[in-house]
C-alpha positions as a Markdown table, in Angstrom:
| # | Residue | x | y | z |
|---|---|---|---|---|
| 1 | Unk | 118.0 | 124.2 | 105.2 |
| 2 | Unk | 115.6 | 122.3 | 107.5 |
| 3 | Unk | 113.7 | 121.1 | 104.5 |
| 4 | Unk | 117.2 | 119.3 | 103.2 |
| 5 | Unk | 118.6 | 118.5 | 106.9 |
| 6 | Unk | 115.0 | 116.2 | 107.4 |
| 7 | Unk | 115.0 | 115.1 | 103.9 |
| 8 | Unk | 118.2 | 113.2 | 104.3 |
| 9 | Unk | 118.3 | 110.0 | 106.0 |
| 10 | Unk | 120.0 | 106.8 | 106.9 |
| 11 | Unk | 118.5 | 104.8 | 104.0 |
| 12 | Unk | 119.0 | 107.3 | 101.4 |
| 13 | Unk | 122.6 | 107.9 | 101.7 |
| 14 | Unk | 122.8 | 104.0 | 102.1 |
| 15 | Unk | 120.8 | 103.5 | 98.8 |
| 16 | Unk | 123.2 | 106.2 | 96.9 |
| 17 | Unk | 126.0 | 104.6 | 98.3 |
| 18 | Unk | 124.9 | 101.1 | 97.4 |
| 19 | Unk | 124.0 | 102.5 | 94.1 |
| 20 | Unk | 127.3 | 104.3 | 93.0 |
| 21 | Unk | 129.5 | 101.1 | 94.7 |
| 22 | Unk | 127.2 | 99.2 | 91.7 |
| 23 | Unk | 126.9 | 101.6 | 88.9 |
| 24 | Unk | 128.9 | 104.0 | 89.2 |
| 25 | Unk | 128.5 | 107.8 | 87.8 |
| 26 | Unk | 126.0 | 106.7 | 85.4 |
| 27 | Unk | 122.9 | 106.9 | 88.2 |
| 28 | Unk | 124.0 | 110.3 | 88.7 |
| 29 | Unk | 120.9 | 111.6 | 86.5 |
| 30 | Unk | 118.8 | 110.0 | 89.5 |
| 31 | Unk | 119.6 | 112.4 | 92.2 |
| 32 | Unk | 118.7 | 115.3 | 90.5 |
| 33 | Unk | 115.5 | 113.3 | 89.3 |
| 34 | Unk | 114.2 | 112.9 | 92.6 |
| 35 | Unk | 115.2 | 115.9 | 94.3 |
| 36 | Unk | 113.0 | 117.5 | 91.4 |
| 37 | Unk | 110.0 | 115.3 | 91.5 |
| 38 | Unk | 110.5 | 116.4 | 95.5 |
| 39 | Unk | 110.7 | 119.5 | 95.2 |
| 40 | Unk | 107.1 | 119.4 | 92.5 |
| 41 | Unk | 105.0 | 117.6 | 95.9 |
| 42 | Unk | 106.5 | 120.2 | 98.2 |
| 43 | Unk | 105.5 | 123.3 | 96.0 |
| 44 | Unk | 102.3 | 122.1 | 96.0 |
| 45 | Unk | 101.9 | 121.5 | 100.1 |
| 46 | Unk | 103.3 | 125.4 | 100.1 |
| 47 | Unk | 101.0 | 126.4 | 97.0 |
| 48 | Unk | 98.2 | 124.4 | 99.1 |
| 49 | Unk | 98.6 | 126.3 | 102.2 |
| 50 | Unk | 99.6 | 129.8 | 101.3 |
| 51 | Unk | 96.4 | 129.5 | 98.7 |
| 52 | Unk | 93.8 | 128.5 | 101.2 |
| 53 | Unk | 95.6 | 129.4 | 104.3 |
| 54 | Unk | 95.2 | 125.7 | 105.8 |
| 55 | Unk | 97.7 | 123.1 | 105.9 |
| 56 | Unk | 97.3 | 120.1 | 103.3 |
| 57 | Unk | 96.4 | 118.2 | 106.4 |
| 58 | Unk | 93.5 | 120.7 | 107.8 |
| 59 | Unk | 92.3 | 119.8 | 104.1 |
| 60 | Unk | 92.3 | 116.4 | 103.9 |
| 61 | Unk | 90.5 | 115.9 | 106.9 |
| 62 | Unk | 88.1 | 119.0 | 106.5 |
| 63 | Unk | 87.1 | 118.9 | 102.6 |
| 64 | Unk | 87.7 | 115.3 | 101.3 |
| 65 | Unk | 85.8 | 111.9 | 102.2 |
| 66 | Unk | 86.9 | 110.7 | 105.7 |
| 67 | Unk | 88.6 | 107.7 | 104.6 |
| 68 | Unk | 91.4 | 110.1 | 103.7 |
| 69 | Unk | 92.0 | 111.3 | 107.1 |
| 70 | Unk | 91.7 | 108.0 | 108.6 |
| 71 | Unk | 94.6 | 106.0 | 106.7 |
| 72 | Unk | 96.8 | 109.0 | 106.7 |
| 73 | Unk | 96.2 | 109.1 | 110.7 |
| 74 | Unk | 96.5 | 105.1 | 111.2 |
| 75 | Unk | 99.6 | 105.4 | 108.5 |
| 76 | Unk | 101.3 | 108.1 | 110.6 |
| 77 | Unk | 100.9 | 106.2 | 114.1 |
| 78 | Unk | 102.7 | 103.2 | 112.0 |
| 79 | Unk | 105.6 | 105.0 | 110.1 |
| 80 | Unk | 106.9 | 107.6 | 113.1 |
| 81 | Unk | 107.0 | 104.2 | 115.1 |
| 82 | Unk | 109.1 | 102.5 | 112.6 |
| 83 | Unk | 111.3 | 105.5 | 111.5 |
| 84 | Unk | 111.9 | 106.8 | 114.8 |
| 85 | Unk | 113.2 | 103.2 | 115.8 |
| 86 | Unk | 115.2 | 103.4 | 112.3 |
| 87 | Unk | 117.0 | 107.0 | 113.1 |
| 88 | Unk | 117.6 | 106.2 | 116.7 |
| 89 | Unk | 119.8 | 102.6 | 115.3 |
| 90 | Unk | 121.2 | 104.8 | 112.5 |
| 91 | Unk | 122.3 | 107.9 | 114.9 |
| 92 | Unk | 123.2 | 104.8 | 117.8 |
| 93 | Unk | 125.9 | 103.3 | 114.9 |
| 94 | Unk | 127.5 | 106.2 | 114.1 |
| 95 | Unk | 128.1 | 107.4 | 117.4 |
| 96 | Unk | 129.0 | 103.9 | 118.0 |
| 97 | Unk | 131.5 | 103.8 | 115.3 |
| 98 | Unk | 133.2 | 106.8 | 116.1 |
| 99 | Unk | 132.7 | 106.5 | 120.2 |
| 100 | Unk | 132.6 | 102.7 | 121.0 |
| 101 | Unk | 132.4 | 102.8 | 125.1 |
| 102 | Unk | 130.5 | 99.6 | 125.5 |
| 103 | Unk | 132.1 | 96.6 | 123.9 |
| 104 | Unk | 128.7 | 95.3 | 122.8 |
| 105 | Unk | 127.3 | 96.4 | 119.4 |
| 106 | Unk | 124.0 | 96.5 | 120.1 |
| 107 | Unk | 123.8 | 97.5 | 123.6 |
| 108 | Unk | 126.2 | 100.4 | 122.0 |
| 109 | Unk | 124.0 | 101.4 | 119.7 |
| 110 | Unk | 121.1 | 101.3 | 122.3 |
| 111 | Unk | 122.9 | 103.1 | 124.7 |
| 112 | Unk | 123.8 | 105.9 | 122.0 |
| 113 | Unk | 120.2 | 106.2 | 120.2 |
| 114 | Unk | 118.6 | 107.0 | 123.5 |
| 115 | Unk | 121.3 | 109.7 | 124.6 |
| 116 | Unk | 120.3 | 111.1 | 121.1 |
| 117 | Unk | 116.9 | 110.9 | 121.1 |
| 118 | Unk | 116.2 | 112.5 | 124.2 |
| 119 | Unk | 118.6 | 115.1 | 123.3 |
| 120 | Unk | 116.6 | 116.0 | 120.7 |
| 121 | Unk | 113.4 | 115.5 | 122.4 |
| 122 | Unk | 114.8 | 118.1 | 124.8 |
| 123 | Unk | 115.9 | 120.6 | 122.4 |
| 124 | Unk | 112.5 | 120.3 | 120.5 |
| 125 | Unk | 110.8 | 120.5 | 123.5 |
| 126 | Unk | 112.8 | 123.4 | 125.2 |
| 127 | Unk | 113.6 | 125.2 | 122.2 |
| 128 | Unk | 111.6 | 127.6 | 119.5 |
| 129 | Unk | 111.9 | 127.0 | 116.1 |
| 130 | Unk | 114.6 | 129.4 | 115.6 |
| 131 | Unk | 117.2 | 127.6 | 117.6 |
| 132 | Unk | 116.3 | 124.3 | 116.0 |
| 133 | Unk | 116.8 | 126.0 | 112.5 |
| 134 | Unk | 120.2 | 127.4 | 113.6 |
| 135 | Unk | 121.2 | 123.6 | 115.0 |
| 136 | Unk | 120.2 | 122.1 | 112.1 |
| 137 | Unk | 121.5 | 124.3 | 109.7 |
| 138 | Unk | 125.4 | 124.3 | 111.5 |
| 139 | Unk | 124.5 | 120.5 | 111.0 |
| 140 | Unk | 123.9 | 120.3 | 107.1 |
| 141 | Unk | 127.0 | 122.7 | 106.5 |
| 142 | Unk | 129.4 | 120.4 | 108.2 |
| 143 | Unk | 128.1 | 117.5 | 106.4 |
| 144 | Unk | 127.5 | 118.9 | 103.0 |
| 145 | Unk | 131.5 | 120.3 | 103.0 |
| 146 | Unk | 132.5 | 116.9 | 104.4 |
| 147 | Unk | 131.0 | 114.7 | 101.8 |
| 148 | Unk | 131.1 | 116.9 | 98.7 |
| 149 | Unk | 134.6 | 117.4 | 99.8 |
| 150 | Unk | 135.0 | 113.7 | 99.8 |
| 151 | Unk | 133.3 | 113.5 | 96.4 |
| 152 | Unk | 136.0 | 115.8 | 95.0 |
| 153 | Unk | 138.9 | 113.9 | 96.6 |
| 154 | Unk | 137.5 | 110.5 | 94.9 |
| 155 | Unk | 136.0 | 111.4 | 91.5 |
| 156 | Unk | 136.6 | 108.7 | 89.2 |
| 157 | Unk | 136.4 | 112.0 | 86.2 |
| 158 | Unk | 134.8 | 114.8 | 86.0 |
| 159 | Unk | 133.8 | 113.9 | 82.2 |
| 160 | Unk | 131.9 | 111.1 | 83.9 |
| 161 | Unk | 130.7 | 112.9 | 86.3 |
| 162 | Unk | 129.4 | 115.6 | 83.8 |
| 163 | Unk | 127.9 | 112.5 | 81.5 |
| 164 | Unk | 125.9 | 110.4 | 84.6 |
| 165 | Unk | 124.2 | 113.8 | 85.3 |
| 166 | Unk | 123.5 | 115.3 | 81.8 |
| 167 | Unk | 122.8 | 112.1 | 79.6 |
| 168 | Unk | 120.2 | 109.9 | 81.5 |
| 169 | Unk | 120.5 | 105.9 | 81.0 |
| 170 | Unk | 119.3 | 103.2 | 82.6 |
| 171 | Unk | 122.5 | 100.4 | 83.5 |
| 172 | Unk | 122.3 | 96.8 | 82.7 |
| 173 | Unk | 121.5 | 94.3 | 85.4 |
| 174 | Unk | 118.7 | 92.5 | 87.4 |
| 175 | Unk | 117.3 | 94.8 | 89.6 |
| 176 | Unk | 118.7 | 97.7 | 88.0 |
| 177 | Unk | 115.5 | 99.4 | 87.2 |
| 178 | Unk | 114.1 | 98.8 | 90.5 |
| 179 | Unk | 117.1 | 99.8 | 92.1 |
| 180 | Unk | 117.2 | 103.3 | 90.3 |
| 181 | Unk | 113.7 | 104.2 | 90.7 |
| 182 | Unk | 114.3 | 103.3 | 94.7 |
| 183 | Unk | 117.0 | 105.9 | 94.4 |
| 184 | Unk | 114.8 | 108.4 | 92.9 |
| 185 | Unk | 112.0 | 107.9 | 94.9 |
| 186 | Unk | 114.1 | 108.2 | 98.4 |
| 187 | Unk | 115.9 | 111.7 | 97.5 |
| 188 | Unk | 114.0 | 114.5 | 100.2 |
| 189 | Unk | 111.8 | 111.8 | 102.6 |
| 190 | Unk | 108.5 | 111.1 | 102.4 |
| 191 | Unk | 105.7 | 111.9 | 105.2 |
| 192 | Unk | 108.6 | 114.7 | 106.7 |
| 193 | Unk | 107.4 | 116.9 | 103.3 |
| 194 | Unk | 103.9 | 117.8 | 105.0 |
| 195 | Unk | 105.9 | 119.3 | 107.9 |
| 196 | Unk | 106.7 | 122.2 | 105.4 |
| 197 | Unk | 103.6 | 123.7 | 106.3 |
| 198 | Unk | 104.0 | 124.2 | 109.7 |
| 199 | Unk | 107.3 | 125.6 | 108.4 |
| 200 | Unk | 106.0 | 127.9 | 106.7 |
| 201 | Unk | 103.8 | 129.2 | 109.7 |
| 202 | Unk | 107.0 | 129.5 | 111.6 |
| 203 | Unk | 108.8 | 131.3 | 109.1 |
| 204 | Unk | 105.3 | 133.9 | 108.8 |
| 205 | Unk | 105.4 | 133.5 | 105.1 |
| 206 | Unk | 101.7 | 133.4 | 104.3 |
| 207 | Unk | 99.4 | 134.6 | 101.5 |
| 208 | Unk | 99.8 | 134.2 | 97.5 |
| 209 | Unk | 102.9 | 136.8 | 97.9 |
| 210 | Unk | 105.0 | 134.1 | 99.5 |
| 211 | Unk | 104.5 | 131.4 | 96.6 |
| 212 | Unk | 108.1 | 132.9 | 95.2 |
| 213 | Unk | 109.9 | 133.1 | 97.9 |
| 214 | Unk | 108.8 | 129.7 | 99.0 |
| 215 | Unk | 110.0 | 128.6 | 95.9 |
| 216 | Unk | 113.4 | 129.5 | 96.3 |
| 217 | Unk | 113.7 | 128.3 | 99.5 |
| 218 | Unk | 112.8 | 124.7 | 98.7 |
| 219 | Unk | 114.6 | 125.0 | 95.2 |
| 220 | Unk | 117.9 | 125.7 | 97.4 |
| 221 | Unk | 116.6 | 122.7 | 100.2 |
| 222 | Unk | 116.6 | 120.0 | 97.4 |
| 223 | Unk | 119.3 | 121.7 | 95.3 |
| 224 | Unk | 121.5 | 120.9 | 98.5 |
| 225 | Unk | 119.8 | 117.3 | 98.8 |
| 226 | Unk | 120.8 | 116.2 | 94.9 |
| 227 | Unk | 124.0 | 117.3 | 95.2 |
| 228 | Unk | 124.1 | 115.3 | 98.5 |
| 229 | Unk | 122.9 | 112.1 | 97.0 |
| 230 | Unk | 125.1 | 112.9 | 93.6 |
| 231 | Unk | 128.0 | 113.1 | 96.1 |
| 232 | Unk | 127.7 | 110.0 | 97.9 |
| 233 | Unk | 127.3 | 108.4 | 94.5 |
| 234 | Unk | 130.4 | 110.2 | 93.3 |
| 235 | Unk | 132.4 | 108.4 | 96.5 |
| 236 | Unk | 131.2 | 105.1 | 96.2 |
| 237 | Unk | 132.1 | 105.1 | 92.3 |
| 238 | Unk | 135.5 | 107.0 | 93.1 |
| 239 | Unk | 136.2 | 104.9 | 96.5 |
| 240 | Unk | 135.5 | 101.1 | 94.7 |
| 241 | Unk | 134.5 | 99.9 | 97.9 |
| 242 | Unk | 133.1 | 96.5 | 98.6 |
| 243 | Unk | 129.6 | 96.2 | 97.8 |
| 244 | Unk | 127.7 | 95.2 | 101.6 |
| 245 | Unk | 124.4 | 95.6 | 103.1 |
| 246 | Unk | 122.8 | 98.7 | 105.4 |
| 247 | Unk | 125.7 | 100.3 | 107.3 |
| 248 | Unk | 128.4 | 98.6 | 106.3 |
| 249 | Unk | 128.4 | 100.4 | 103.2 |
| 250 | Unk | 129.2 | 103.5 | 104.9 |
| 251 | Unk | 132.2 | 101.9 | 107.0 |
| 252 | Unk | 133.4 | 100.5 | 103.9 |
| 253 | Unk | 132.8 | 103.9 | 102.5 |
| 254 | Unk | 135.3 | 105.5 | 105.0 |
| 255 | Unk | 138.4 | 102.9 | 105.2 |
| 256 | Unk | 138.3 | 103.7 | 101.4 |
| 257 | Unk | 138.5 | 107.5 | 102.6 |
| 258 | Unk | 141.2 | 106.8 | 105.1 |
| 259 | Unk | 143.5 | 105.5 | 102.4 |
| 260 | Unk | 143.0 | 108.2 | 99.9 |
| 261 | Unk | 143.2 | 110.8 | 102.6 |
| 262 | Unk | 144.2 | 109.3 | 106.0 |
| 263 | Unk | 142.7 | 109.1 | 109.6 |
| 264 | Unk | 141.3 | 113.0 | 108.5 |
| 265 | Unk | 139.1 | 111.5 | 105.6 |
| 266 | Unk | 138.1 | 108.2 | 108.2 |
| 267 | Unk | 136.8 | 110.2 | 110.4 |
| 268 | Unk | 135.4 | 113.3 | 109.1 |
| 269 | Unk | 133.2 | 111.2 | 107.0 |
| 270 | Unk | 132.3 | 109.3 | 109.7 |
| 271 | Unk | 131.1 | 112.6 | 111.1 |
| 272 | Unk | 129.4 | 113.9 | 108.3 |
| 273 | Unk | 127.5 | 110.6 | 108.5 |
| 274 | Unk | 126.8 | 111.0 | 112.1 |
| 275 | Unk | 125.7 | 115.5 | 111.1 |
| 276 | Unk | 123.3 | 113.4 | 108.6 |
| 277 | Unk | 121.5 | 111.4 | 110.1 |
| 278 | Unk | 121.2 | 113.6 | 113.8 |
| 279 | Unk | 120.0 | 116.5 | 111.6 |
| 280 | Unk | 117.3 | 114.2 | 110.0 |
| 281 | Unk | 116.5 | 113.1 | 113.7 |
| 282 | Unk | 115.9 | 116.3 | 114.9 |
| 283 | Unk | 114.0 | 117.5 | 111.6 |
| 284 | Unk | 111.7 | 114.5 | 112.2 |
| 285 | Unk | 111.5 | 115.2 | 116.2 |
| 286 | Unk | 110.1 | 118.8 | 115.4 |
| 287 | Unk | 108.6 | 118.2 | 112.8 |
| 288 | Unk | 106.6 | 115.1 | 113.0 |
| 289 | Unk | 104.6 | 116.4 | 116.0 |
| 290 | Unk | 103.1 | 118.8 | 114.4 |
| 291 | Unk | 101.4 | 116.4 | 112.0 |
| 292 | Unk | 99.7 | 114.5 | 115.2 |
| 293 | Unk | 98.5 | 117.7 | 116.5 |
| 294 | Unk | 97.1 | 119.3 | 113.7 |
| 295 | Unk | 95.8 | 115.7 | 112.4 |
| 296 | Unk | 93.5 | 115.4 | 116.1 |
| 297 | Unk | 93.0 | 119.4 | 115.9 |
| 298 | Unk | 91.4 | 118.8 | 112.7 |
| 299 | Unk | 89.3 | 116.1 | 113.7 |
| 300 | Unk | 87.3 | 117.6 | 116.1 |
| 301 | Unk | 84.4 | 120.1 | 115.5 |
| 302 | Unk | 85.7 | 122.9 | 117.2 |
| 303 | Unk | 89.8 | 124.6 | 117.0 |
| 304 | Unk | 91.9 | 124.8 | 119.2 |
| 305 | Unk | 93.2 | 128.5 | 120.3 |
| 306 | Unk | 96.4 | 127.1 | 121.2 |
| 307 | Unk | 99.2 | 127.1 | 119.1 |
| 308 | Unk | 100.2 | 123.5 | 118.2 |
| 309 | Unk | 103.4 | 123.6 | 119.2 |
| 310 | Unk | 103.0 | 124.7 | 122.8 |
| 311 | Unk | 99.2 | 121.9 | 122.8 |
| 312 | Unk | 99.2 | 118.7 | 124.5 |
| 313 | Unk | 99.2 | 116.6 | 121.6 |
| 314 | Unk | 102.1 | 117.9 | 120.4 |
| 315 | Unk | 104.7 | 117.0 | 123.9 |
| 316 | Unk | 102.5 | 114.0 | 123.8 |
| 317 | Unk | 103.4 | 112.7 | 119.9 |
| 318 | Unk | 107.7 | 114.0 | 120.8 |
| 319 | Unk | 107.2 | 111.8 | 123.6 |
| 320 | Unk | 105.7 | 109.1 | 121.4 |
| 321 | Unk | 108.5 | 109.6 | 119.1 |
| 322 | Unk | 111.3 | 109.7 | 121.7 |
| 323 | Unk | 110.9 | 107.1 | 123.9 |
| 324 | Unk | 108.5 | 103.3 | 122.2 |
| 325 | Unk | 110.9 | 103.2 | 119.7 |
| 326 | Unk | 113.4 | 102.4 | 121.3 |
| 327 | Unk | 112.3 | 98.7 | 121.4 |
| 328 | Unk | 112.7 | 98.4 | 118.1 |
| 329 | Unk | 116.5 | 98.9 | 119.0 |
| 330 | Unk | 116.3 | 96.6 | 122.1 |
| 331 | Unk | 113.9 | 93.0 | 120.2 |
| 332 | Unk | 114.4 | 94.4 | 116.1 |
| 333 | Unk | 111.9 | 95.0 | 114.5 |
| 334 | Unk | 108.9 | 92.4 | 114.1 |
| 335 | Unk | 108.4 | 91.1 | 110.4 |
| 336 | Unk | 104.9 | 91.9 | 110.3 |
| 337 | Unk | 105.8 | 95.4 | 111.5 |
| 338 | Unk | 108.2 | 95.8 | 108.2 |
| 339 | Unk | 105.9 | 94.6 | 105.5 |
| 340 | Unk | 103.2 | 96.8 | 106.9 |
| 341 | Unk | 104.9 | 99.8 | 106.5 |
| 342 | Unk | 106.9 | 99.1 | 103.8 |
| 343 | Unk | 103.1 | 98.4 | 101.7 |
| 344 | Unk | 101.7 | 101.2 | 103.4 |
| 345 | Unk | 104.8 | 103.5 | 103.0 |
| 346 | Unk | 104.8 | 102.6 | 99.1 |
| 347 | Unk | 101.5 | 103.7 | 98.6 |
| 348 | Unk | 101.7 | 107.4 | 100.5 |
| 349 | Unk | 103.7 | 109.1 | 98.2 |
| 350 | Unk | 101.6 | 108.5 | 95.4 |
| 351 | Unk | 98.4 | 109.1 | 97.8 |
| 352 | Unk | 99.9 | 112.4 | 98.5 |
| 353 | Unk | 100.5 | 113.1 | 94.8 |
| 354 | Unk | 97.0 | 111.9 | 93.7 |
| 355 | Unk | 95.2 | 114.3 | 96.2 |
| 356 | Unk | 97.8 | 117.0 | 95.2 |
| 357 | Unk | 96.9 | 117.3 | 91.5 |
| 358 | Unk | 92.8 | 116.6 | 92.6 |
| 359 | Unk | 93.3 | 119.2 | 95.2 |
| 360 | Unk | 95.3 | 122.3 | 93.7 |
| 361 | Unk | 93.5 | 122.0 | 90.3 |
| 362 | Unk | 90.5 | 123.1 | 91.8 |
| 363 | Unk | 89.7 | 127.1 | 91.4 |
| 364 | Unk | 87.1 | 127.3 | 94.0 |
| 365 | Unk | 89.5 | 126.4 | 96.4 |
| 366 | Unk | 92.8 | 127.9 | 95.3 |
| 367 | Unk | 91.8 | 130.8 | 93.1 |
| 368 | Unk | 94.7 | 132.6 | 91.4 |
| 369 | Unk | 97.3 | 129.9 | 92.7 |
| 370 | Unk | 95.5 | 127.1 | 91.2 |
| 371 | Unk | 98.1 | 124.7 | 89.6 |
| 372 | Unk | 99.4 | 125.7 | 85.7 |
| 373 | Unk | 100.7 | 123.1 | 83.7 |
| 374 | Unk | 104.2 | 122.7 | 85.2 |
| 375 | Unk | 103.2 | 121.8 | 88.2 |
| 376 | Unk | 100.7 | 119.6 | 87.0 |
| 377 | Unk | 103.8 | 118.1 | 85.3 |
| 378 | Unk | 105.7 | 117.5 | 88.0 |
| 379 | Unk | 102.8 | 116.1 | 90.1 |
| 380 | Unk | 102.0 | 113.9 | 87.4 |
| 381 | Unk | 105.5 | 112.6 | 87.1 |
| 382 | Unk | 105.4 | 112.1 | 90.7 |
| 383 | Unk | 102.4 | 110.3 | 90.6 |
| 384 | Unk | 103.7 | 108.1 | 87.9 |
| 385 | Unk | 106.8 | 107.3 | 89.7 |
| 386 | Unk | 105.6 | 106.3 | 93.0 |
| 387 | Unk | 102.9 | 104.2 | 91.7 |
| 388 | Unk | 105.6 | 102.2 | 89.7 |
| 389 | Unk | 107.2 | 101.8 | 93.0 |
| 390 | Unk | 104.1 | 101.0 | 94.9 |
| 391 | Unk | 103.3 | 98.3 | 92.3 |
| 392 | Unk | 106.5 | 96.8 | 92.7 |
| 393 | Unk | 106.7 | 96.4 | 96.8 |
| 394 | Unk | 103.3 | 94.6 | 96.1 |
| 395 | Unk | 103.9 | 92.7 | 93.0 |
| 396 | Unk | 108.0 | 91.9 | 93.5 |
């Protein structure tokens, strides 16, 4: 449930949105694509970790060159920046949308993404694991009845629906190709994946015992997160709304809601939107953390007997998280800042892919759990996928 709450952000349920207001049910195919090319990377940061008993992270920096560790570590600093500023103006809008006390947009939205993000800091911070996994789970079940709800009210035909998920084409268009590997590629996040292991700690699964039930869990985290993106698609194709940029698309999304079903269907998808992208938030706030602490714990010579989410590093990278971003939401966000990340951001997935398949191939390392040939498969089809992508964000 964590695993699918984090996984499901603002831009993705944009991008399915913009997607199904464009194409309609035949991207359908896409969603279940990516949340299986998702759910290939993840198995193999849990097959990784209960193998070896060291997160993916502990081995990138301890067995592999240390140009690896470095751009991971500069690439993290860069992409929590830019997608805490990102959640905090997606959580602000929502809460803005349905609660608008200041008459200014953006000073709205400002006002709103702080109140959020330090609630969350302070429920991270306060908080064990346990209570975080009960929040976020009450979170994905009100969103995931809301908006498959939704889906149901608006389906254009469940023959159609049936055909855009069982018989895979590509639609017609400029940009169409581009447009439906983007969707694939943003089901289930990106950097948030490697929080699994830490997860997994939590959770005190460990050893090659808990490969199957780790398996079921994330089968059921991305099953939820296809179905998601299939039913956002599903409303956008059902719903004929307008066709705008970024948020719009959801507001456009709901007046076509609130004439199908009245002020109920305005505002609980409103609400589902807002469960969304707060869940992601606080996924991300928890989460994330844990990626600074372990990266610096890895780093150094000697371990650290503390538990990294009681160490230093780890208040230090919520606070990081919780509070600099915010100026994205107060200047926007510089244009230098955007292409960086969005190069950078291209290239990690099929980075993380790469050193996956290098990585859980090798015997002397993971033993019985080395990889077999489906999920060399599935890491391969990653790879191949996110390197298209990457190529296009440098060549388009």
């Amino acid at each position: 449930m964590v695993v699918a709450a984090t996984g499901v952000g603002a831009g993705d349920l944009i991008a399915a949105s913009v997607a199904g207001a464009r194409y309609g049910t035949i991207v359908l195919w896409a969603a279940v694509v990516g949340g299986l090319l998702k759910l290939a990377l993840n198995e193999g940061v849990a097959r990784w970790q209960l193998a070896t008993g060291e997160t993916v992270l502990e081995g990138w920096c301890r067995r592999l060159p240390r140009g690896v560790a470095y751009y991971f570590g500069g690439y993290l600093l860069l992409w929590a920046f830019v997608v805490a500023g990102a959640l905090m103006a997606a959580c602000g809008l929502a809460a803005h949308t349905v609660l608008p006390l200041l008459e200014d947009e953006r000073l709205g939205v400002l006002f709103w993404g702080a109140i959020q993000s330090f609630a969350a800091a302070g429920l991270v911070w306060a908080g064990r694991y346990a209570l975080i996994e009960q929040v976020m789970k009450g979170l994905i079940a009100f969103m995931f009845v809301v908006v498959v709800g939704s889906a149901v009210v608006l389906a254009p035909g469940w023959r159609a629906v049936a055909e855009g998920i069982f018989w895979p084409r590509m639609p017609e268009g400029d940009g169409a190709v581009w447009l439906v590997l983007g969707l694939i590629g943003g089901v289930g996040g990106s950097v948030t994946l490697l929080s699994y292991a830490y997860w997994l700690k939590e959770k005190g699964w460990s050893g090659s015992g808990a490969l199957g039930t780790a398996r079921v869990d994330l089968g059921t985290a991305y099953l939820l997160t296809s179905v998601f993106g299939a039913a956002l698609i599903v409303i956008a194709a059902g719903a004929k709304a307008a066709e705008v940029e970024g948020y719009g698309m959801i507001v456009s999304l709901a007046g076509q809601l609130e004439q199908a079903a009245g002020q109920w269907g305005y505002w609980a998808f409103l609400l589902g939107f807002w469960g969304a992208v707060f869940s992601s938030m606080l996924g991300v706030w928890d989460g994330v953390p844990y990626l600074f602490a372990d990266f610096l714990a890895a780093m150094r010579p000697a371990r650290r007997a503390v538990a990294l989410r009681r160490s230093p590093e780890y208040k230090m990278a919520l606070l990081y998280l919780a509070l600099p971003p915010l100026l994205l939401l107060l200047f926007g966000k510089p244009a230098w800042i955007g292409v960086v990340y969005a190069v950078t951001g291209a290239f990690f997935m099929p980075f993380l892919a790469a050193l996956l398949l290098y990585m859980n191939n090798r015997k002397d390392w993971l033993g019985p759990l080395c990889n077999g040939w489906a999920a060399n498969l599935g890491l391969l089809s990653a790879l191949l996928l996110f390197l298209a992508l990457f190529l296009s964000k440098l060549l388009l």
